[in-house]
Amino acid sequence: MKSIKITEKFWRVFLWGVLMIAILPLLRIANYNHPMSDDWGYSAKLHGVILLGGFHPMKALKTIYDVIMQNWHVWQGTYAAICIFQLQPAVWGEKFYCLGTYILALFAITSTVCFFRTLFQKIFGIGRQIADIISCLILLLWIERMPSPVQGLYWWNGASYYVLFFSCMLFLCASLIKMQVEESCGTSRFVWLLLLAFFLAGGNFVTALLTVEILFFNFCLAVYRKKKYWIQSIIVLIVNLGGFLLSALAPGNAVRQSDYEQFSAAKAILFSFSEAYIFLENYTSLYVILALLFMIPFFWKFVGPVRRFEWKIPYGGYVALAYCFFSSSFTPNLYAYGSAGPGRIQNIRYWLMCIIYSMLLLVAVKKMKLLLQLREVEVEKVFSNKILAYMACIIGFVILFVLSDCREEYKDSLSTVSAIYSLYRGEAQEYDTEWGKRIDKLLHSEEQDIVFSKIKNKPYLIYYQDIYGNETNWRNQACAQYYHKESVRIKKKQK
């Protein structure tokens, strides 16, 4: 038993070390990042207030409120998200934009660890060390293999819209688990849940819908268990639904959706199941499979005592519920825009997929232990032999795949490898230099109609979009407004 504890501690320290090493180049390359596209549009007025008159809290709050209301009427009703958009770090100065990546990475790590620690300790009786091991594996998968890293950690507008709100949803889940297990909802927890519920309702519609489903399930469970906190549960649900309606029924949403081919509600729900299957087929990579295989021995050794009455639901029922929940993440975009959505949405679906896979695996292990107990098999002897060989084999495959992805033609397959390549070759530094010259001209030149050369260096992780040759393009207009210029455009090619 002593060797098992040592192994457990070793793998926890080892995986935390791997995660920190993997994330360092990603934080380093963020220092060469710059605002783009919607970053300018949503924060132009707040940036103007700070740029021209310094920071005055009341004036800044009024500006934030005015922009929220303006967008609510003419573009979109996601009130909490629009507030966050305006607070992109570069409004305080261009050099602070890198803080966006630090903030998003911090939220992703802390929310994932908080969720798994709470889930494992409160529900499954598994210690903190195993929770950290699983958290690190999930985070490594997400950080390295997310569908669009630039929209997940570097472009503040797109990344905060999904990563920040998904992180808050995980914090909400952790609080709800504590409430259900501890069978209490004190004042501080109640206020915290109310704030999170209202905040999440005003974010992107994917996490907003998932939050409604989670809170509804929480309320039903409280009623089923006949607990007094069903009152707090329904109040939190009502606040969330109220915020969701406030966001969804905004007049601006109709204006925005007029540019897209919408699905009917029934068609969106139906197509969600097929889109979910396509996503799982595309993103359940060998890395994901190896990570799940790596988790099995830890679940087997450290899972809490199995009590049969807790597991009356067939395993297929858990799988079906998980698949329906995951599929619902596609419904808002299919209904509003007729598509599954861009990479920034796929990023949180990939994150959710990895979390659901790990939870289903844990339930499968619990079910298997119960089955073996009923057949009077000594479950502690399973996985007791040659466990190090099992782990070494998995790590060997991971190293082999990582080395393969280090080849230049596959360098963007892993985020850390891509960051190292861009930094080593000076691509990120050159990109920063090019933007530095632009910003110097925008801030210090008296010229009102600015013309730039095209960006030559486009690092995969931090380059998302550029302005266009047409000064009437909305991105160009947003950039011009942000820096108080008449027009901004890219130099057109000579015919």
PDB file of C-alpha atoms in Angstrom, residues 1-12 129-130 133 298 301-302:
ATOM      1  CA  MET A   1       0.000   0.000   0.000  1.00  0.00           C
ATOM      2  CA  LYS A   2       2.899   2.319   0.724  1.00  0.00           C
ATOM      3  CA  SER A   3       4.263   1.985  -2.805  1.00  0.00           C
ATOM      4  CA  ILE A   4       0.836   2.886  -4.205  1.00  0.00           C
ATOM      5  CA  LYS A   5       0.780   6.130  -2.206  1.00  0.00           C
ATOM      6  CA  ILE A   6       4.252   6.994  -3.427  1.00  0.00           C
ATOM      7  CA  THR A   7       3.213   6.300  -7.002  1.00  0.00           C
ATOM      8  CA  GLU A   8       0.132   8.442  -6.581  1.00  0.00           C
ATOM      9  CA  LYS A   9       2.172  11.375  -5.262  1.00  0.00           C
ATOM     10  CA  PHE A  10       4.797  10.868  -7.947  1.00  0.00           C
ATOM     11  CA  TRP A  11       2.304  11.005 -10.807  1.00  0.00           C
ATOM     12  CA  ARG A  12       0.641  14.074  -9.348  1.00  0.00           C
ATOM     13  CA  GLN A 129      -4.187  13.804  -5.509  1.00  0.00           C
ATOM     14  CA  ILE A 130      -6.134  11.661  -7.960  1.00  0.00           C
ATOM     15  CA  ILE A 133      -3.887  13.849 -11.847  1.00  0.00           C
ATOM     16  CA  PHE A 298      -5.906   5.409 -10.677  1.00  0.00           C
ATOM     17  CA  LYS A 301      -7.000   1.699  -7.050  1.00  0.00           C
ATOM     18  CA  PHE A 302      -8.428   4.760  -5.383  1.00  0.00           C
TER      19      PHE A 302
END
